[in-house]
Coordinates of N, CA and C in Angstrom, one line a residue:
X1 N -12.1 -14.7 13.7 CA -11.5 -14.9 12.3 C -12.2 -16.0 11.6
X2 N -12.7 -15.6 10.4 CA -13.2 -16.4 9.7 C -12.3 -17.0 8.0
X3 N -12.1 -18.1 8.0 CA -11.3 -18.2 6.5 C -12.3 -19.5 5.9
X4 N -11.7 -19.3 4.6 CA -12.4 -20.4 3.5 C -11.7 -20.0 2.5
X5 N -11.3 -21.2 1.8 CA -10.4 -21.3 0.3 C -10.8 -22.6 -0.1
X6 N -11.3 -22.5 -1.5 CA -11.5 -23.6 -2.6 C -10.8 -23.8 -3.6
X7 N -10.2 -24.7 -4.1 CA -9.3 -24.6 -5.2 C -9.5 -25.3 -6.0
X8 N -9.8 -25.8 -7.5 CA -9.4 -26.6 -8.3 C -8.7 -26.1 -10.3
X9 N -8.3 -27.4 -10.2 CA -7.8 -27.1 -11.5 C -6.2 -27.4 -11.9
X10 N -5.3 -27.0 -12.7 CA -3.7 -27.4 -12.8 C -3.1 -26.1 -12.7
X11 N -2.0 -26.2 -12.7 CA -1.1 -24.9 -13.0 C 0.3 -25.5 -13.9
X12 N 0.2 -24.6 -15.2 CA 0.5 -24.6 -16.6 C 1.8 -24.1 -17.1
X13 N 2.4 -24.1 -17.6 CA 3.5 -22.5 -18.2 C 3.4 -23.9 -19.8
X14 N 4.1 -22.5 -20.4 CA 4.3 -22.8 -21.8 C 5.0 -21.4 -22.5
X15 N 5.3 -21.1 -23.7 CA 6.0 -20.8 -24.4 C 5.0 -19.5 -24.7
X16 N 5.8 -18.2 -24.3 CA 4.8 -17.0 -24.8 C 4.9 -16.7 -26.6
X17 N 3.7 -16.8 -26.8 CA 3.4 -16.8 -28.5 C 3.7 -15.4 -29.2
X18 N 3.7 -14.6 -28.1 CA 4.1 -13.0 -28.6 C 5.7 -12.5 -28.7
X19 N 6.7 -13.9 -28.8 CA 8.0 -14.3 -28.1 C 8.5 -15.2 -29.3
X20 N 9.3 -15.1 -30.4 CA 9.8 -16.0 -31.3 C 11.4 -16.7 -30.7
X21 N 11.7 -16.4 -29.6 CA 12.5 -16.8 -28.6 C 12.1 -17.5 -27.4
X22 N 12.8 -18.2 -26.9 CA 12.4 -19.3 -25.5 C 12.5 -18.0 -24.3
X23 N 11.0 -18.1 -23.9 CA 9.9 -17.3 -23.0 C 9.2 -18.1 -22.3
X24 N 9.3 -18.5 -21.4 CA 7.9 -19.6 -20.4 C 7.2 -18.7 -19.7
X25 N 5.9 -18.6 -19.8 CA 5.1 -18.4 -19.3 C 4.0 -18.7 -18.6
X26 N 3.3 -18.3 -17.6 CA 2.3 -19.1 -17.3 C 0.7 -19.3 -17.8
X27 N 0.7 -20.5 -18.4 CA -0.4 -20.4 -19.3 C -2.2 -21.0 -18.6
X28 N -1.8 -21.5 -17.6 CA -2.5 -22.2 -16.9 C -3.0 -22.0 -15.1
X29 N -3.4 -21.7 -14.4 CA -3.7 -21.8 -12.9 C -4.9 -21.8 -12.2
X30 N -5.0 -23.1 -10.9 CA -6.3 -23.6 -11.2 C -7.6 -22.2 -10.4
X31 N -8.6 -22.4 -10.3 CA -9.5 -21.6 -10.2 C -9.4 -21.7 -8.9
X32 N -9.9 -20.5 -8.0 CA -9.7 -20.7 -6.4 C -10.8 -19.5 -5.4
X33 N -11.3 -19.8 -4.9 CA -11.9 -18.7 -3.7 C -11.4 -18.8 -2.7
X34 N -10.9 -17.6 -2.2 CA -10.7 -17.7 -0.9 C -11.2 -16.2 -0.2
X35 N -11.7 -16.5 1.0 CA -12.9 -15.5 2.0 C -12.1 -15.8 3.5
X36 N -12.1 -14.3 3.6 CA -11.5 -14.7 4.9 C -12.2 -12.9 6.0
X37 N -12.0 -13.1 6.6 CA -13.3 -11.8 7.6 C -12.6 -11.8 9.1
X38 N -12.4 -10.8 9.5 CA -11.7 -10.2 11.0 C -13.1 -9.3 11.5
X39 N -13.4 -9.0 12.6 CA -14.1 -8.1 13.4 C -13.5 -8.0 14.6
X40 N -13.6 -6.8 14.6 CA -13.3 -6.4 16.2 C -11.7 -6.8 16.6
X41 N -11.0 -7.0 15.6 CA -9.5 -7.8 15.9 C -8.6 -7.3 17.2
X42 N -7.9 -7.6 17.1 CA -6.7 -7.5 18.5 C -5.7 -8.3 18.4
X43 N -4.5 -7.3 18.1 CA -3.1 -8.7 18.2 C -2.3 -7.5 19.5
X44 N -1.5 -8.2 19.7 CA -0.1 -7.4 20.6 C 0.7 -8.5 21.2
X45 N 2.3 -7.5 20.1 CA 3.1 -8.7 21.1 C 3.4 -8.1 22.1
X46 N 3.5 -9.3 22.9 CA 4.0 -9.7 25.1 C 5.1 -8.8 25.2
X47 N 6.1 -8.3 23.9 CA 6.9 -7.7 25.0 C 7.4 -5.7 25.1
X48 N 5.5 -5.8 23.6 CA 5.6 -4.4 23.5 C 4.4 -3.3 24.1
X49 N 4.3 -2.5 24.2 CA 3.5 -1.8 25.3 C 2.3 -1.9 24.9
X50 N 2.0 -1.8 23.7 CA 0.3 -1.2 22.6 C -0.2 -2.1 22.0
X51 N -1.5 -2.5 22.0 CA -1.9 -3.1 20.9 C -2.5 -2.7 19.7
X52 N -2.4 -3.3 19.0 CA -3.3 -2.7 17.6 C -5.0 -3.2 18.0
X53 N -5.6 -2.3 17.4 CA -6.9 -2.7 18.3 C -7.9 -2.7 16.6
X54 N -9.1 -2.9 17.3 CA -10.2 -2.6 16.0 C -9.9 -3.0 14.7
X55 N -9.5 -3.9 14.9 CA -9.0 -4.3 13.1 C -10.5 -5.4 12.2
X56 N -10.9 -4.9 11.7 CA -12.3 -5.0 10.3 C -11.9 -5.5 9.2
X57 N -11.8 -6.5 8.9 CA -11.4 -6.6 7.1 C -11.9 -8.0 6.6
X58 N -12.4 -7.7 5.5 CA -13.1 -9.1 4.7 C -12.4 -9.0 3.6
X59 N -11.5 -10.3 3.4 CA -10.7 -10.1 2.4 C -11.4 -11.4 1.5
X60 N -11.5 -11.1 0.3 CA -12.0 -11.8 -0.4 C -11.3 -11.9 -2.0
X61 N -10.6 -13.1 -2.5 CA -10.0 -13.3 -3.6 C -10.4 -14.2 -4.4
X62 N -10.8 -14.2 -5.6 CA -10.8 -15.5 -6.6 C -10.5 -15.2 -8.0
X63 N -10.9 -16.4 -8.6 CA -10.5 -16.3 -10.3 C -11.3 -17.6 -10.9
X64 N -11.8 -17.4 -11.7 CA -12.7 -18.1 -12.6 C -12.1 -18.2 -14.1
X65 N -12.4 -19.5 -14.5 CA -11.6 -19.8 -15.7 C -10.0 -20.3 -15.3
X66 N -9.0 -20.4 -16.2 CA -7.7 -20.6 -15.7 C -6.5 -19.9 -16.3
X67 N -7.1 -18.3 -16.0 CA -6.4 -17.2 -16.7 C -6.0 -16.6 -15.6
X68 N -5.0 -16.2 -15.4 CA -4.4 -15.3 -13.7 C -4.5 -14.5 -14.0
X69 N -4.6 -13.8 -15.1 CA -4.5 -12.3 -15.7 C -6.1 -11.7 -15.2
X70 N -7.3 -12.9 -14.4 CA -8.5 -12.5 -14.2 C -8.7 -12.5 -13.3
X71 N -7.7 -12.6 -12.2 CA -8.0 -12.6 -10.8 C -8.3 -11.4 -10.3
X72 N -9.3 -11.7 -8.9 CA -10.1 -10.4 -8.7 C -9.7 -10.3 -6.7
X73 N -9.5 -9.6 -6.3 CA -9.0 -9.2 -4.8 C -10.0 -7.9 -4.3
X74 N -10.4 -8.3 -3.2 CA -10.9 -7.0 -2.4 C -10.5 -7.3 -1.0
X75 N -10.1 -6.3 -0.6 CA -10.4 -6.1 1.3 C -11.4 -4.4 1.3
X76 N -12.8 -5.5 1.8 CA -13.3 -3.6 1.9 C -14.4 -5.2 3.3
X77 N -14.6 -4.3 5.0 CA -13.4 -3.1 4.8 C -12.2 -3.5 5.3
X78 N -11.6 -2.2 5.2 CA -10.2 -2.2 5.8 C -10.1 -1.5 7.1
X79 N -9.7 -1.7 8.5 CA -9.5 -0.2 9.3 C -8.4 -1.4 10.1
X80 N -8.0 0.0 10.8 CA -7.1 -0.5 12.1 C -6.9 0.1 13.4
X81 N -6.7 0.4 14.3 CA -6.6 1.3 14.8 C -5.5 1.2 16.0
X82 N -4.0 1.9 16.4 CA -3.1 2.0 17.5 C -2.9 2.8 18.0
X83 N -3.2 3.1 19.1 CA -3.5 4.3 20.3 C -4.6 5.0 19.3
X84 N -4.1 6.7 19.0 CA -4.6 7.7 18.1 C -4.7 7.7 17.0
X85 N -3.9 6.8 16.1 CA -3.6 6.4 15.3 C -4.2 5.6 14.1
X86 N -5.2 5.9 13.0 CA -6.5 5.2 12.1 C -5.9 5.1 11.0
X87 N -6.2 3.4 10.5 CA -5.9 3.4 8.9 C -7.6 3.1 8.9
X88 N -8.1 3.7 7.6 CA -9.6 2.7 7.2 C -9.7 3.0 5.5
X89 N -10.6 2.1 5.1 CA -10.9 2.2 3.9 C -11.0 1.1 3.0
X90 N -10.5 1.0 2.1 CA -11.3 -0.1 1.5 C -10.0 -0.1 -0.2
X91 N -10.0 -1.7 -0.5 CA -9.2 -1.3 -1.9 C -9.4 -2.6 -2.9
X92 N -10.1 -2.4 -4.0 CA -10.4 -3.5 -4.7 C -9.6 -3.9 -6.4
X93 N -9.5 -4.3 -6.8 CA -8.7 -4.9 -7.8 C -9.2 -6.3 -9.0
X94 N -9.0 -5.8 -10.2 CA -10.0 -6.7 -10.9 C -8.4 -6.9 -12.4
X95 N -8.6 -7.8 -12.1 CA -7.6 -8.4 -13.5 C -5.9 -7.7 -13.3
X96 N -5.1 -8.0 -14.5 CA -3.6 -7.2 -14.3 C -3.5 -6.6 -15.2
X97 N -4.2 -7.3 -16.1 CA -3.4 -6.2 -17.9 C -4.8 -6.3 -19.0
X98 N -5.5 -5.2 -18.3 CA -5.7 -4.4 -18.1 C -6.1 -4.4 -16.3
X99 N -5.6 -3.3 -15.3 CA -6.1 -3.7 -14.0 C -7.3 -2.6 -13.6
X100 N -8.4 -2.9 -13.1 CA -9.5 -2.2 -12.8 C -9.4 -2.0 -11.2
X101 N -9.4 -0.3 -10.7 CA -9.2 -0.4 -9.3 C -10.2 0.5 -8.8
X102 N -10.3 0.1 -7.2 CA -11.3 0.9 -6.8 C -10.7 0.9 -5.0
X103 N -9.9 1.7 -4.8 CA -9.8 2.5 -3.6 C -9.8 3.6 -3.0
X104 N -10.2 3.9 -1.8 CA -10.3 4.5 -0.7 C -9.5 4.0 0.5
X105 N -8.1 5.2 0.9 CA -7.2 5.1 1.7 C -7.3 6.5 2.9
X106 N -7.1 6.1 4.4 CA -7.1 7.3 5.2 C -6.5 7.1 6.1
X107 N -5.2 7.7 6.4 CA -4.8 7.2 7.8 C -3.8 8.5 8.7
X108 N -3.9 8.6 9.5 CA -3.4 9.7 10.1 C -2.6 8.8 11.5
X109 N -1.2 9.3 11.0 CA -0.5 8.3 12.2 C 0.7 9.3 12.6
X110 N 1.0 8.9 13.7 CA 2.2 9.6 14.7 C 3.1 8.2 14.4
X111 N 3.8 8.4 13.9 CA 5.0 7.5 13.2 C 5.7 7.2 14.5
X112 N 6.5 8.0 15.8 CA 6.9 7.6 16.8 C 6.1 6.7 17.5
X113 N 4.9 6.2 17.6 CA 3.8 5.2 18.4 C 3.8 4.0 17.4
X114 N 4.1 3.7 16.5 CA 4.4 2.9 15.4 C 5.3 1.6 16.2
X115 N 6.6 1.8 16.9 CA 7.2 1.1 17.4 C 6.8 0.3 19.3
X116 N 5.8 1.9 19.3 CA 4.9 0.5 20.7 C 4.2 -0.5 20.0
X117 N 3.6 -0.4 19.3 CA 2.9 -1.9 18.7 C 3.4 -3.0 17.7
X118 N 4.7 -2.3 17.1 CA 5.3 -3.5 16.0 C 6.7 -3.1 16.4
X119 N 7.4 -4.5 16.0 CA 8.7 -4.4 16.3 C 9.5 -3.9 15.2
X120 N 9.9 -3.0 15.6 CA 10.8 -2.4 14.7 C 12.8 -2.0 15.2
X121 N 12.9 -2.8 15.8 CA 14.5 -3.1 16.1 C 15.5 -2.1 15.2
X122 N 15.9 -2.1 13.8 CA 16.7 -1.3 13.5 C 16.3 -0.3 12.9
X123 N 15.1 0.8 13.2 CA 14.9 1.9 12.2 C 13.8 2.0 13.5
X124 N 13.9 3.4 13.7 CA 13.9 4.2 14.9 C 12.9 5.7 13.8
X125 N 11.3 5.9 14.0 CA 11.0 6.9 13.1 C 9.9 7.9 14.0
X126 N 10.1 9.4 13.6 CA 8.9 10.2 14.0 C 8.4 11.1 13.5
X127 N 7.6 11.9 13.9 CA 6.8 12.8 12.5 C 5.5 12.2 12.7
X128 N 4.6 13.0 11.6 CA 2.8 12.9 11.7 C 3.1 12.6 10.2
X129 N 1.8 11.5 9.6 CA 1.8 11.1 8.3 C 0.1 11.3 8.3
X130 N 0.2 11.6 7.6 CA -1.6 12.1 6.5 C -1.8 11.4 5.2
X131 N -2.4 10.7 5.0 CA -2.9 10.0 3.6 C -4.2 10.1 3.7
X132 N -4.5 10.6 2.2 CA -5.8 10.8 1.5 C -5.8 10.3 0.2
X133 N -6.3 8.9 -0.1 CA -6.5 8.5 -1.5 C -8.0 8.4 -2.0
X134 N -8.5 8.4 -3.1 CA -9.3 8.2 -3.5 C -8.9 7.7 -5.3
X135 N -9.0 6.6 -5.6 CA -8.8 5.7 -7.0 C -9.8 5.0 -7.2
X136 N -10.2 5.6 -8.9 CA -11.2 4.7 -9.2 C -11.2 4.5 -10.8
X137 N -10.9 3.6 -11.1 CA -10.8 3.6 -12.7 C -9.9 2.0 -13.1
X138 N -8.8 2.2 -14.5 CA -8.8 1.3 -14.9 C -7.4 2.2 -15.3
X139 N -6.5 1.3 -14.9 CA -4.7 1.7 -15.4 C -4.7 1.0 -16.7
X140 N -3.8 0.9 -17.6 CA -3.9 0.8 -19.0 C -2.9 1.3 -19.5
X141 N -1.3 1.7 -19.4 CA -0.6 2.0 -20.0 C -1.0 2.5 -21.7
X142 N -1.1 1.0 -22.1 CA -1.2 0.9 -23.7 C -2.2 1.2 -24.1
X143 N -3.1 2.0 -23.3 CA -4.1 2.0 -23.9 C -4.7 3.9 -23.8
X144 N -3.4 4.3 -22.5 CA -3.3 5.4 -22.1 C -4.8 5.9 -20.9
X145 N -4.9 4.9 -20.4 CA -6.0 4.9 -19.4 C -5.4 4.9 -17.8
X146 N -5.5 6.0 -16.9 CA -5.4 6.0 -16.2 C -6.8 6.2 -14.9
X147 N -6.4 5.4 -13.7 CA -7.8 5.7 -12.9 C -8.5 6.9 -12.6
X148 N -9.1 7.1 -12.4 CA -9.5 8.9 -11.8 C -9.2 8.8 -10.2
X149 N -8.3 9.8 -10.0 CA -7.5 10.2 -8.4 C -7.8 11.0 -8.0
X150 N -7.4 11.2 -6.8 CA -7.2 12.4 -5.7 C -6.5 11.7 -4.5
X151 N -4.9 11.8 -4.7 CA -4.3 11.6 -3.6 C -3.1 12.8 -2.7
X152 N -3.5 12.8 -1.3 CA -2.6 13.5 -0.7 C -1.8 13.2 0.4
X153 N -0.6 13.9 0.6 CA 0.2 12.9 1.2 C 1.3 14.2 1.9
X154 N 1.1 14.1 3.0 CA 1.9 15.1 4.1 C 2.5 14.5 4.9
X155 N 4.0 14.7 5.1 CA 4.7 14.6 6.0 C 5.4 15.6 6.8
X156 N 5.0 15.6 8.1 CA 5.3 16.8 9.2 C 6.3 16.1 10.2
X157 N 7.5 17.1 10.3 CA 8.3 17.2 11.4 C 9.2 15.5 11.8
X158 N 8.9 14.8 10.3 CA 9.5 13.4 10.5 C 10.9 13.6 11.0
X159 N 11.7 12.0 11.5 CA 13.3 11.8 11.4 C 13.2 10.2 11.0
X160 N 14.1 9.9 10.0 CA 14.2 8.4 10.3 C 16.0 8.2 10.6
X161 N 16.3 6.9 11.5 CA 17.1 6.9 12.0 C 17.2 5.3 11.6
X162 N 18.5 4.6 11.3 CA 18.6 3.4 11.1 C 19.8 2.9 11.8
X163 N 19.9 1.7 12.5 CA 21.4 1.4 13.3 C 22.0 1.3 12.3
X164 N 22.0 1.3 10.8 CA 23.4 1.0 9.8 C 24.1 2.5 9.8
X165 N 23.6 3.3 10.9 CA 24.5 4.6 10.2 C 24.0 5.8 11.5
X166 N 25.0 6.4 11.9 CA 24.9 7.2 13.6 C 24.5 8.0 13.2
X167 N 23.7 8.6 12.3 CA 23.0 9.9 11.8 C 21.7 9.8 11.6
X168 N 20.5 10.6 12.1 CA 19.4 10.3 11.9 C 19.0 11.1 10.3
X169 N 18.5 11.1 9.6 CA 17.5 12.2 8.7 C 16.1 13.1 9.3
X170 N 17.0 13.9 9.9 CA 15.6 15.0 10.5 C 14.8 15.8 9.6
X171 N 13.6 16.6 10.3 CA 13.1 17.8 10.4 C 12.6 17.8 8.7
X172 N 12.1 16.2 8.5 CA 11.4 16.2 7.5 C 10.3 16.2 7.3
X173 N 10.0 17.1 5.7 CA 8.6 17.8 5.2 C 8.1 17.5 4.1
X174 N 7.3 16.9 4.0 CA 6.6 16.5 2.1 C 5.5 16.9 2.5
X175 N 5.1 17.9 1.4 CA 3.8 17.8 0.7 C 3.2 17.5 -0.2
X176 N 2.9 16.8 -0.9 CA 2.4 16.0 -1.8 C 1.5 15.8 -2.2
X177 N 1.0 16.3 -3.9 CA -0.7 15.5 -4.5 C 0.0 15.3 -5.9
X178 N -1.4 14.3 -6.2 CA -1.8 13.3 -7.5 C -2.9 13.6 -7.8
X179 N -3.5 13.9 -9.3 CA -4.7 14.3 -9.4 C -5.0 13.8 -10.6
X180 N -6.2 13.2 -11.2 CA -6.4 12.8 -12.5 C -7.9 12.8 -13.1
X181 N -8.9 13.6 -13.3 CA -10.5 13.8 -13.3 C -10.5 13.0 -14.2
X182 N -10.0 13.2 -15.7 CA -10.5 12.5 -17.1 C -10.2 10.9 -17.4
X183 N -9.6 10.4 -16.2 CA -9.1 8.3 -16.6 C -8.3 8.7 -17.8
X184 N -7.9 9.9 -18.5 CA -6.7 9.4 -19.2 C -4.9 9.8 -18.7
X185 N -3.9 8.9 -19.3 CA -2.8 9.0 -18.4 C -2.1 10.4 -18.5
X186 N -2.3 11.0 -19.8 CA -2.0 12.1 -20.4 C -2.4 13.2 -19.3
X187 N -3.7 13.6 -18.5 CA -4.1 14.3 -17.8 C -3.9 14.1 -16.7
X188 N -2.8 13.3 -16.1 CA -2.1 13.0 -14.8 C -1.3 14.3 -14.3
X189 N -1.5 14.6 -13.2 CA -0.5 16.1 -12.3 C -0.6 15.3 -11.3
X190 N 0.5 16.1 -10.8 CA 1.2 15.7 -9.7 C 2.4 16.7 -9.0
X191 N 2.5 16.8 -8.0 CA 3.7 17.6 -7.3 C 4.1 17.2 -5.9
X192 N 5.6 17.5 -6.3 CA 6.1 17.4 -4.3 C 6.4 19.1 -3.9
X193 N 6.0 19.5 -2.8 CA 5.8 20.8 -2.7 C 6.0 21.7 -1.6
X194 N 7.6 21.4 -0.5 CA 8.5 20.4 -1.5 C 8.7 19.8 -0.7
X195 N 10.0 19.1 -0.8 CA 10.6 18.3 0.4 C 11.9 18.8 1.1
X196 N 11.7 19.0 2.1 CA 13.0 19.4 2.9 C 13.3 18.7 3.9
X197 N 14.2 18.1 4.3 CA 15.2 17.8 5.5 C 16.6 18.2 6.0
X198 N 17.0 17.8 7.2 CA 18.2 17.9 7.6 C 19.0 16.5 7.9
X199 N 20.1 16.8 7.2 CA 21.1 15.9 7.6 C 22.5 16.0 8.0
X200 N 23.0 15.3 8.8 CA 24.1 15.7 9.8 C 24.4 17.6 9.7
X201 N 23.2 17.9 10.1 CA 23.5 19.2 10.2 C 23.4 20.3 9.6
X202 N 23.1 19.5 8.2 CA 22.9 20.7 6.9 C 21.1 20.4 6.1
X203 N 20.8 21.6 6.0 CA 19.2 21.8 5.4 C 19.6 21.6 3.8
X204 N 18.6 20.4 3.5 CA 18.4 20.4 2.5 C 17.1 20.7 2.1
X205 N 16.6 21.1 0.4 CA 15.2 21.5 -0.1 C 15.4 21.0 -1.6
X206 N 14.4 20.0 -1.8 CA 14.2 19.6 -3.2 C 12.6 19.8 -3.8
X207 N 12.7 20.5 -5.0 CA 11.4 20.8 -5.5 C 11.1 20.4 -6.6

């Protein structure tokens, strides 16, 4: 593990000018690098069976000037890996209003092996999960700019089960995409396709 963080400068608020009413805002924050880098990682806790293994990531954050609205974030790359189980990819981020993004997401996980390597005490889950993202553009509400996408998102044969309640949610199904070629928000599709589960007994389907 490698880290490094630099900082200087004040941190500010003041009165938002776009606001003829008492609004504080932050008008000020000092400038900062911070670099931080994993290879080859390995954690596991002592009292659970798995480790998370292969973990890769250079995380690198800063801001220049003493505008927060210009801070810039990357982790590329990103991977992880527990038993069979792979996240990798990479996700970067430039400003907030307007925010400029650039990810790639993949991970294919058995949701029941989730709980050999992290503790998860009250929520009990299983099922295969599939994520496919690809984002690259500039979100923009106001401006009606959306990134250009391609995400997909499948859930097979899940249940989640929580101790606040003696019933699990079974025999759950999502199929799911996002799509957007043109960066504008107008040309956003999307669908769930569909979702079905069971609960205490009875099949539900929402579309």
């Amino acid at each position: 593990l490698k880290f490094d963080l630099v900082a200087s400068g004040s941190y500010a608020v003041g009165q938002n000018p776009k606001s003829s009413r008492p609004d504080t805002v932050i008008v000020s924050v000092p400038e900062f690098s911070l670099g931080a880098s994993i290879r080859n990682g390995y954690f596991k806790y002592r009292s659970l069976p798995e480790p998370v293994t292969s973990i890769n990531l250079d995380l690198n954050a800063s801001l220049e000037g003493n505008d927060y609205r210009k801070v810039r974030l990357s982790l590329d790359p990103l991977s992880a890996k527990l038993m069979n189980n792979r996240v990798t990819g990479h996700v970067k981020l430039a400003g907030t209003d307007p925010v400029k993004v650039d990810a790639l997401i993949t991970t294919a996980v058995n949701l029941a092996e989730i709980r050999k390597a992290i503790p998860m005490d009250s929520l009990d889950l299983s099922g295969r999960l599939d994520l496919n993202a690809t984002i690259a553009g500039t979100y923009d509400p106001a401006s009606g700019s959306f990134p250009a996408s391609k995400v997909t998102l499948k859930l097979s044969g899940a249940s989640v089960q929580t101790r606040y309640y003696p019933h699990p949610i079974e025999q759950i199904n999502l199929d799911a995409w996002l799509t957007n070629q043109s960066g504008r928000l107008k040309d956003t599709r999307g669908a769930i396709d569909p979702l079905s589960f069971a609960f205490e007994g009875k099949p539900f389907t929402i579309k």
